[in-house]
């Protein structure tokens, strides 16, 4: 009798669930839910880099997507579901009360952005991150050594401290702070005591400074001398962490009834999307798994014995068991990738959006339809024309820090740039420069791993950009001078979550066994064009020079 599992993947704009046959990897059903409040950009202010998400978006999406999957599959398959695991963006923390309820779900906080989840891309805590980095130099132990040596405003403690400082009402009510990926399993298991919430080693190790070498968090002195508001705060958090192969618990009777599932469904411990996505994309040791969406998360696994006491500087952390239990998971990434293409598309969309509606030639409905048709075709046409260009070494050149720099060496104060523009610069030429910049940013990450003694033997491409843009992927191979394999699955993060659900439920003893059986393999491979490798190396050197200039101006 077949056994089934559900993987739930919380992205930036939407949540998607897939129902999978755990014995074959066959995807039975899938469903996507776009966050309605986020779609309206409620509680956000892009100018101030404030991006908040309401927990109701998450709860409504969880229920709707799973129900849709089960309705598509039918009651017989629903009765055979054995496990559910989830992944989320991160670091995406929120203040909660003693029951583990996000404050935004309480009447007095329902419209308060500071009581909502602080999305990964929220950079309102750049000052707090800078303070943490300076503060860490005052101690004989380097408490940032397992997060690449630099703390980011995208991470747990910077966001927590920022909210505590600016909002006394949230500060007085918060019994603890939790990551999105830890909260959803807690909800599904009917948790009502935040001290009993099982926290994943993935979020704790990569974003919250938890490390086995420290026996947990850095000592209270580290936090209390950073800001008295943090004195004793670690006692409000947790001491133990768990891998995603372990159980968070069993589904509550309430959620089993709401979703139409058996009462014995196992709920796995949660993790971040790229970490589970790397598993769904069948990561291999020393192959960089690149989840390419609005941003990128670049994942690499290595045997514990190979890493020993080595700490890789300038990345987003190295944590035992954060990707595959028993191996060191190393994380890097770019703060903006697809977001850069979306930004340029939005700029080019402006005339159609703002002028067609007032046209005296066509009616409003036709104008809207025409505008949407143009917008939908824009990136594909830009890619086609950019691919046909003959680009010189001195052509338009861009730096990809439009949303700051995640790695190497996190700095969210940095900004992007486009140079070498002249009166011959066209939309395809500028787009070509932007694509180059994202590929150069990816190469900087690979170079850092290699410089730190971590070999990169190949690339695995995952996510929407990898699947949809041969132009970008071919340039990536040329810039990197190494092949990049594209995974077949359209939903590698959700599939990875499903693999962990199968492991947590006991269908497989190890997640590697689930990967072997449930993995969908690869359907494309891009190999570097030898004729372009040297050209892009020259352009990459110019990219580094421009980046160094921008960084120097930022410091000044």
XYZ file of C-alpha atoms in Angstrom:
556
model
C 0.000 0.000 0.000
C 1.385 3.379 -1.024
C 2.248 5.960 1.607
C 1.944 9.696 1.059
C 3.522 12.825 2.474
C 2.968 16.563 2.129
C 5.681 19.169 1.665
C 4.801 22.810 2.363
C 7.065 25.550 1.011
C 6.595 29.120 2.239
C 8.130 31.560 -0.236
C 8.290 35.342 -0.276
C 5.097 35.877 -2.291
C 3.204 32.623 -1.815
C 3.001 29.245 -0.139
C 2.828 26.028 -2.143
C 2.028 22.515 -0.997
C 2.618 19.257 -2.829
C 1.239 15.801 -2.095
C 3.788 13.119 -2.960
C 3.862 9.327 -3.112
C 6.666 8.592 -0.670
C 7.323 5.201 -2.270
C 8.014 6.596 -5.740
C 8.396 10.364 -5.554
C 5.407 10.862 -7.857
C 3.743 14.232 -7.341
C 0.025 13.559 -6.905
C -1.223 17.117 -6.461
C 0.001 20.666 -5.938
C -1.520 23.971 -4.897
C -0.298 27.576 -4.596
C -1.730 30.387 -2.435
C -0.617 34.006 -2.931
C -0.601 36.002 0.287
C -3.438 38.542 -0.066
C -2.089 41.082 2.445
C 1.436 40.834 1.066
C 0.123 41.255 -2.472
C -1.219 44.647 -1.412
C 2.157 45.363 0.265
C 0.372 46.041 3.537
C 2.692 46.700 6.479
C 5.615 47.269 4.092
C 7.645 50.336 3.176
C 10.186 49.568 0.474
C 11.846 52.985 0.824
C 12.750 52.139 4.420
C 13.467 48.476 3.583
C 10.587 47.421 5.843
C 8.957 44.140 4.789
C 6.514 42.524 7.211
C 4.088 39.630 6.717
C 0.911 38.955 8.633
C 0.577 35.490 10.223
C -2.939 35.181 8.809
C -1.425 35.021 5.308
C 0.558 31.996 6.467
C -2.325 30.248 8.228
C -4.819 30.798 5.428
C -2.299 29.549 2.875
C -1.463 26.474 4.924
C -5.081 25.399 5.183
C -6.107 26.215 1.628
C -3.165 24.609 -0.193
C -3.295 21.359 1.764
C -7.073 21.108 1.364
C -6.814 21.692 -2.388
C -4.152 18.979 -2.695
C -6.298 16.500 -0.772
C -9.403 17.351 -2.786
C -7.498 16.716 -6.019
C -6.118 13.416 -4.716
C -9.309 12.016 -3.230
C -10.174 10.497 0.159
C -8.330 7.221 -0.351
C -5.000 8.990 -0.777
C -5.805 11.482 2.014
C -6.240 8.513 4.351
C -2.726 7.334 3.455
C -0.893 10.561 4.372
C 1.812 9.785 6.916
C 3.717 13.038 7.376
C 3.932 16.787 6.766
C 7.060 18.944 6.812
C 7.450 22.620 6.048
C 10.114 25.054 4.973
C 10.054 28.853 5.076
C 12.069 31.880 4.128
C 14.480 33.022 6.797
C 15.415 34.559 8.961
C 11.736 35.498 9.402
C 11.085 35.834 13.155
C 8.136 37.156 15.157
C 7.349 38.116 18.752
C 4.962 35.669 20.482
C 3.134 35.450 23.798
C 3.487 32.609 26.299
C 1.175 30.379 24.258
C 3.398 30.771 21.179
C 0.828 32.981 19.437
C 2.294 35.733 17.244
C 1.315 39.071 18.740
C -0.294 40.171 15.462
C -2.993 37.564 16.068
C -4.011 39.366 19.259
C -6.675 42.098 18.839
C -4.511 44.913 20.202
C -1.680 44.154 17.757
C -3.558 43.107 14.609
C -2.436 46.164 12.613
C 0.989 46.656 14.196
C 3.788 45.774 11.730
C 6.234 45.296 14.627
C 4.044 42.452 15.900
C 4.229 40.635 12.552
C 6.820 38.389 10.973
C 9.909 40.364 9.991
C 10.584 38.998 6.523
C 14.087 37.873 5.536
C 14.501 40.859 3.195
C 13.621 43.426 5.870
C 16.740 45.519 6.451
C 15.431 47.955 9.073
C 17.953 46.551 11.555
C 21.174 47.482 9.724
C 22.332 49.561 12.690
C 21.742 46.705 15.116
C 23.677 44.318 12.880
C 26.572 46.776 12.743
C 26.543 47.029 16.543
C 26.627 43.250 16.889
C 29.648 43.068 14.587
C 31.576 45.697 16.556
C 30.495 44.223 19.892
C 31.682 40.736 18.953
C 35.275 41.972 18.624
C 35.379 42.730 22.369
C 35.316 39.078 23.436
C 38.136 36.513 23.482
C 35.802 33.983 21.853
C 34.603 34.841 18.343
C 30.868 34.235 18.695
C 30.370 34.991 15.001
C 32.770 32.315 13.779
C 30.028 29.889 12.717
C 28.054 32.512 10.784
C 30.900 33.623 8.562
C 32.352 36.230 10.921
C 29.820 38.949 10.028
C 26.292 39.283 11.391
C 23.588 40.437 8.988
C 20.524 42.637 9.344
C 18.622 39.787 7.665
C 19.073 37.649 10.782
C 17.343 36.858 14.074
C 19.128 38.904 16.774
C 19.420 42.113 14.755
C 15.691 42.064 13.961
C 14.687 41.128 17.499
C 16.774 43.923 19.043
C 15.485 46.496 16.570
C 11.850 45.747 17.395
C 12.500 45.689 21.144
C 14.062 49.141 20.882
C 11.401 50.842 18.792
C 8.184 49.312 20.173
C 7.618 49.221 23.932
C 4.198 47.582 23.567
C 5.644 44.621 21.668
C 8.584 44.467 24.071
C 6.359 44.256 27.142
C 4.104 41.559 25.693
C 6.686 39.287 24.030
C 7.307 36.086 25.987
C 9.667 34.821 23.274
C 10.645 35.165 19.619
C 10.260 32.353 17.116
C 11.184 31.660 13.516
C 8.437 31.085 10.949
C 9.835 27.605 10.193
C 9.516 26.611 13.856
C 6.081 28.160 14.367
C 4.120 26.303 11.655
C 4.982 22.788 12.982
C 4.078 24.077 16.474
C 0.691 25.203 15.126
C 0.023 21.904 13.361
C 0.795 19.918 16.516
C -1.564 22.058 18.602
C 1.170 23.707 20.650
C 0.054 26.155 23.324
C 3.229 26.584 25.414
C 6.134 28.328 23.694
C 8.645 26.653 26.013
C 7.667 23.319 24.423
C 8.245 24.452 20.829
C 10.883 22.361 19.041
C 13.396 24.634 17.329
C 15.263 23.508 14.235
C 19.065 23.511 14.195
C 18.893 25.050 10.720
C 17.422 28.396 11.825
C 19.146 28.374 15.217
C 22.625 27.709 13.871
C 22.605 29.816 10.726
C 20.812 32.924 12.027
C 20.604 32.941 15.853
C 24.228 32.244 16.945
C 23.329 28.872 18.483
C 26.267 26.459 18.304
C 27.198 23.188 19.972
C 30.678 24.632 20.570
C 29.081 27.289 22.804
C 26.747 24.760 24.469
C 23.947 26.778 22.922
C 23.889 30.553 22.677
C 26.780 32.835 23.556
C 26.761 33.673 27.286
C 24.317 36.202 28.715
C 27.188 38.678 29.135
C 27.473 38.924 25.355
C 23.854 40.015 24.997
C 23.489 42.037 28.208
C 26.493 44.217 27.373
C 25.239 44.675 23.818
C 21.979 46.142 25.122
C 20.344 45.788 28.584
C 17.109 44.912 26.768
C 18.716 41.560 25.947
C 19.797 40.792 29.502
C 18.476 37.291 30.234
C 16.700 37.074 26.889
C 18.175 33.698 25.958
C 16.210 32.182 28.859
C 13.078 33.095 26.896
C 14.266 31.095 23.885
C 15.511 27.485 23.890
C 18.394 25.214 24.797
C 17.901 22.225 22.489
C 17.677 22.046 18.710
C 16.559 19.331 16.287
C 17.288 18.286 12.728
C 14.535 18.162 10.114
C 14.710 14.365 10.097
C 13.152 14.430 13.580
C 9.534 14.784 14.639
C 8.049 18.006 15.951
C 5.054 15.925 17.069
C 1.763 14.482 15.855
C -0.941 16.531 14.150
C -3.520 17.927 16.578
C -7.111 16.697 16.450
C -8.223 20.196 15.440
C -5.899 20.420 12.437
C -6.535 16.810 11.404
C -10.241 17.645 11.244
C -9.728 21.002 9.519
C -7.554 19.450 6.824
C -9.278 16.080 6.502
C -6.269 14.004 7.553
C -5.750 10.975 9.791
C -5.066 11.642 13.475
C -1.619 10.005 13.395
C 0.083 12.212 10.775
C 3.657 13.029 11.848
C 4.755 16.683 11.707
C 8.465 17.140 11.026
C 10.784 19.799 12.419
C 10.924 22.786 10.074
C 13.850 24.410 8.264
C 14.621 27.170 5.795
C 13.510 26.840 2.178
C 16.903 26.644 0.524
C 18.111 23.969 2.934
C 15.183 21.706 2.191
C 15.362 22.763 -1.450
C 18.920 21.507 -1.626
C 17.689 18.100 -0.458
C 14.795 18.171 -2.933
C 17.343 19.010 -5.625
C 19.492 15.996 -4.657
C 22.516 17.869 -3.376
C 25.878 16.094 -3.437
C 28.966 16.812 -1.331
C 30.933 19.805 -2.687
C 28.333 20.599 -5.359
C 26.879 24.061 -4.839
C 23.084 23.913 -4.853
C 21.782 27.292 -6.036
C 18.137 28.063 -5.251
C 17.496 30.950 -7.632
C 14.395 33.038 -7.076
C 13.917 36.610 -5.865
C 17.245 36.133 -4.096
C 19.596 33.152 -4.112
C 20.571 30.747 -1.400
C 23.637 28.699 -2.196
C 23.981 25.480 -0.226
C 26.938 23.111 0.085
C 27.395 20.000 2.220
C 30.663 18.455 3.343
C 31.562 15.560 5.628
C 32.209 16.646 9.219
C 35.700 15.131 9.148
C 36.646 17.274 6.141
C 35.729 20.531 7.836
C 37.181 19.795 11.293
C 37.707 23.146 13.052
C 37.833 25.188 9.855
C 35.492 28.190 9.753
C 34.634 29.716 6.392
C 34.705 33.504 6.528
C 32.091 35.724 4.924
C 29.305 33.198 4.369
C 25.933 32.707 6.114
C 27.069 30.003 8.432
C 28.091 26.397 8.778
C 25.952 24.103 10.890
C 26.143 20.383 11.587
C 22.918 18.811 10.304
C 21.279 21.942 8.920
C 20.842 20.357 5.478
C 21.641 16.641 5.799
C 21.951 15.210 9.308
C 25.519 14.080 9.908
C 27.073 16.533 7.445
C 28.095 20.175 7.748
C 25.734 22.485 5.889
C 27.292 25.664 4.528
C 25.094 28.532 3.338
C 25.782 31.568 1.170
C 23.672 33.606 -1.232
C 22.775 36.869 -2.945
C 20.303 39.345 -1.444
C 18.822 40.061 -4.863
C 18.716 37.910 -7.995
C 15.322 37.621 -9.671
C 14.370 40.785 -7.777
C 16.841 42.683 -9.969
C 15.185 41.494 -13.166
C 11.779 42.279 -11.643
C 12.949 45.794 -10.749
C 14.161 46.481 -14.300
C 10.944 45.044 -15.704
C 8.958 47.359 -13.437
C 10.922 50.357 -14.697
C 10.197 49.422 -18.302
C 6.556 48.694 -17.462
C 5.999 52.206 -16.144
C 4.871 53.909 -19.376
C 2.367 51.183 -20.244
C 0.967 51.076 -16.711
C 0.655 54.821 -16.337
C -0.104 56.076 -19.828
C -2.183 53.395 -21.550
C -4.953 53.757 -18.981
C -5.430 57.376 -20.025
C -5.284 56.690 -23.743
C -7.862 58.362 -25.966
C -7.430 55.589 -28.550
C -8.324 52.432 -26.602
C -10.703 51.705 -23.733
C -9.505 50.927 -20.196
C -10.149 47.173 -20.406
C -8.191 46.852 -23.656
C -5.420 49.018 -22.230
C -5.105 46.790 -19.174
C -5.051 43.630 -21.295
C -2.429 45.100 -23.632
C -0.273 46.266 -20.738
C -0.381 42.819 -19.130
C 0.485 41.096 -22.409
C 3.489 43.384 -22.885
C 4.611 42.858 -19.293
C 4.360 39.073 -19.535
C 6.569 38.984 -22.639
C 9.137 41.536 -21.516
C 11.807 39.414 -19.800
C 11.688 36.723 -22.504
C 12.152 39.321 -25.257
C 14.918 41.109 -23.352
C 16.695 37.783 -22.902
C 16.378 36.968 -26.605
C 17.782 40.307 -27.722
C 20.467 40.435 -25.032
C 21.689 36.990 -26.089
C 22.141 38.245 -29.655
C 24.292 41.233 -28.652
C 28.001 41.522 -29.268
C 29.317 42.913 -26.004
C 32.740 44.537 -25.660
C 34.902 44.470 -22.565
C 33.964 48.122 -21.899
C 30.207 47.688 -22.317
C 27.639 48.623 -19.698
C 28.615 47.100 -16.360
C 26.500 46.560 -13.246
C 26.951 45.555 -9.622
C 24.179 43.421 -8.129
C 23.843 44.948 -4.653
C 20.382 46.470 -5.204
C 19.267 44.893 -1.914
C 22.630 44.951 -0.200
C 25.137 42.107 -0.218
C 24.507 38.843 1.571
C 27.754 37.048 0.726
C 30.608 37.128 0.588
C 30.936 39.463 3.614
C 27.418 40.633 4.441
C 26.806 44.360 4.105
C 23.213 45.477 3.667
C 24.204 49.150 3.422
C 25.711 48.600 -0.015
C 23.778 49.630 -3.117
C 23.868 48.545 -6.736
C 25.172 50.478 -9.698
C 25.175 50.577 -13.482
C 28.242 52.098 -15.146
C 29.513 52.784 -18.674
C 26.137 54.070 -19.861
C 26.133 56.189 -23.007
C 23.647 57.356 -25.613
C 23.853 53.966 -27.292
C 22.744 52.103 -24.168
C 19.511 50.242 -24.807
C 17.170 48.166 -22.665
C 18.689 44.851 -23.891
C 22.225 46.120 -23.240
C 21.362 47.215 -19.714
C 19.552 43.935 -19.108
C 22.653 42.074 -20.295
C 24.712 43.995 -17.736
C 22.251 43.154 -14.971
C 22.324 39.455 -15.811
C 26.111 39.577 -15.880
C 26.107 41.219 -12.464
C 23.990 38.484 -10.909
C 26.288 35.852 -12.417
C 29.377 37.722 -11.208
C 27.876 37.898 -7.720
C 27.411 34.133 -7.875
C 31.041 33.678 -8.944
C 32.232 35.781 -5.997
C 30.588 33.234 -3.700
C 32.260 30.269 -5.415
C 35.614 32.067 -5.287
C 35.206 32.627 -1.560
C 34.552 28.939 -0.894
C 37.604 27.964 -2.955
C 39.794 30.618 -1.323
C 38.761 29.241 2.085
C 39.773 25.720 1.105
C 36.310 24.366 0.271
C 36.280 22.920 -3.267
C 33.273 23.441 -5.526
C 33.033 20.553 -7.968
C 29.877 21.564 -9.816
C 26.662 23.557 -9.708
C 23.045 22.471 -9.269
C 20.400 24.957 -10.401
C 17.033 25.071 -8.644
C 14.077 27.433 -8.677
C 12.131 29.530 -11.133
C 15.014 31.349 -12.793
C 16.964 28.130 -13.306
C 13.987 26.467 -14.967
C 12.791 29.380 -17.095
C 15.860 31.212 -18.411
C 18.370 29.375 -20.620
C 20.017 32.743 -21.352
C 20.829 33.376 -17.682
C 21.883 29.783 -17.019
C 24.222 29.674 -20.013
C 25.838 32.906 -18.896
C 26.156 31.445 -15.392
C 28.054 28.444 -16.797
C 30.286 30.709 -18.890
C 31.071 33.060 -15.994
C 31.685 30.220 -13.530
C 33.567 28.106 -16.088
C 31.835 24.996 -14.795
C 28.724 23.050 -15.770
C 25.396 23.661 -14.089
C 22.756 20.925 -13.911
C 19.101 21.976 -13.675
C 16.904 19.855 -11.476
C 13.753 18.466 -13.051
C 11.378 19.321 -10.210
C 9.394 22.548 -10.417
C 9.071 22.544 -6.627
C 12.390 21.418 -5.177
C 11.841 23.145 -1.815
C 8.424 21.561 -1.321
C 9.815 18.237 -2.571
C 12.656 18.465 -0.066
C 10.100 19.114 2.658
C 8.220 16.012 1.494
C 11.437 13.971 1.698
C 11.958 15.125 5.272
C 8.315 14.340 6.065
C 8.883 10.786 4.821
C 11.990 10.511 6.986
C 10.384 11.993 10.114
C 7.424 9.631 9.626
C 9.755 6.618 9.589
C 9.186 5.628 5.977
C 12.950 6.062 5.474
C 15.726 5.752 8.044
C 17.774 8.592 6.560
C 16.906 11.509 4.319
C 19.539 10.290 1.845
C 17.360 7.214 1.282
C 14.347 9.447 0.645
C 16.409 11.510 -1.820
C 17.396 8.372 -3.714
C 13.836 7.094 -4.097
C 11.866 10.341 -4.319
C 14.336 12.445 -6.340
C 13.250 13.408 -9.851
C 16.703 13.833 -11.388
C 17.913 16.488 -13.825
C 16.506 17.562 -17.165
C 19.065 20.072 -18.482
C 22.762 20.854 -18.265
C 24.598 23.970 -19.376
C 28.300 23.703 -20.143
C 30.671 26.663 -20.409
C 31.467 28.005 -23.846
C 35.298 28.067 -23.974
C 35.214 31.026 -26.347
C 33.485 33.191 -23.697
C 35.248 32.126 -20.508
C 38.253 34.456 -20.867
C 36.010 37.375 -21.904
C 33.830 37.011 -18.821
C 36.900 36.706 -16.594
C 38.016 40.125 -17.822
C 34.539 41.523 -17.256
C 34.463 39.921 -13.788
C 37.676 41.705 -12.857
C 36.065 44.997 -13.884
C 32.995 44.080 -11.804
C 35.223 43.606 -8.758
C 36.909 46.959 -9.360
C 33.560 48.743 -9.628
C 32.316 46.954 -6.527
C 35.409 47.940 -4.564
C 34.846 51.582 -5.553
C 31.192 51.451 -4.422
C 32.166 49.827 -1.150
C 34.799 52.481 -0.510
C 32.274 55.256 -1.149
C 29.827 53.598 1.253
C 32.468 53.522 3.992
C 33.340 57.153 3.329
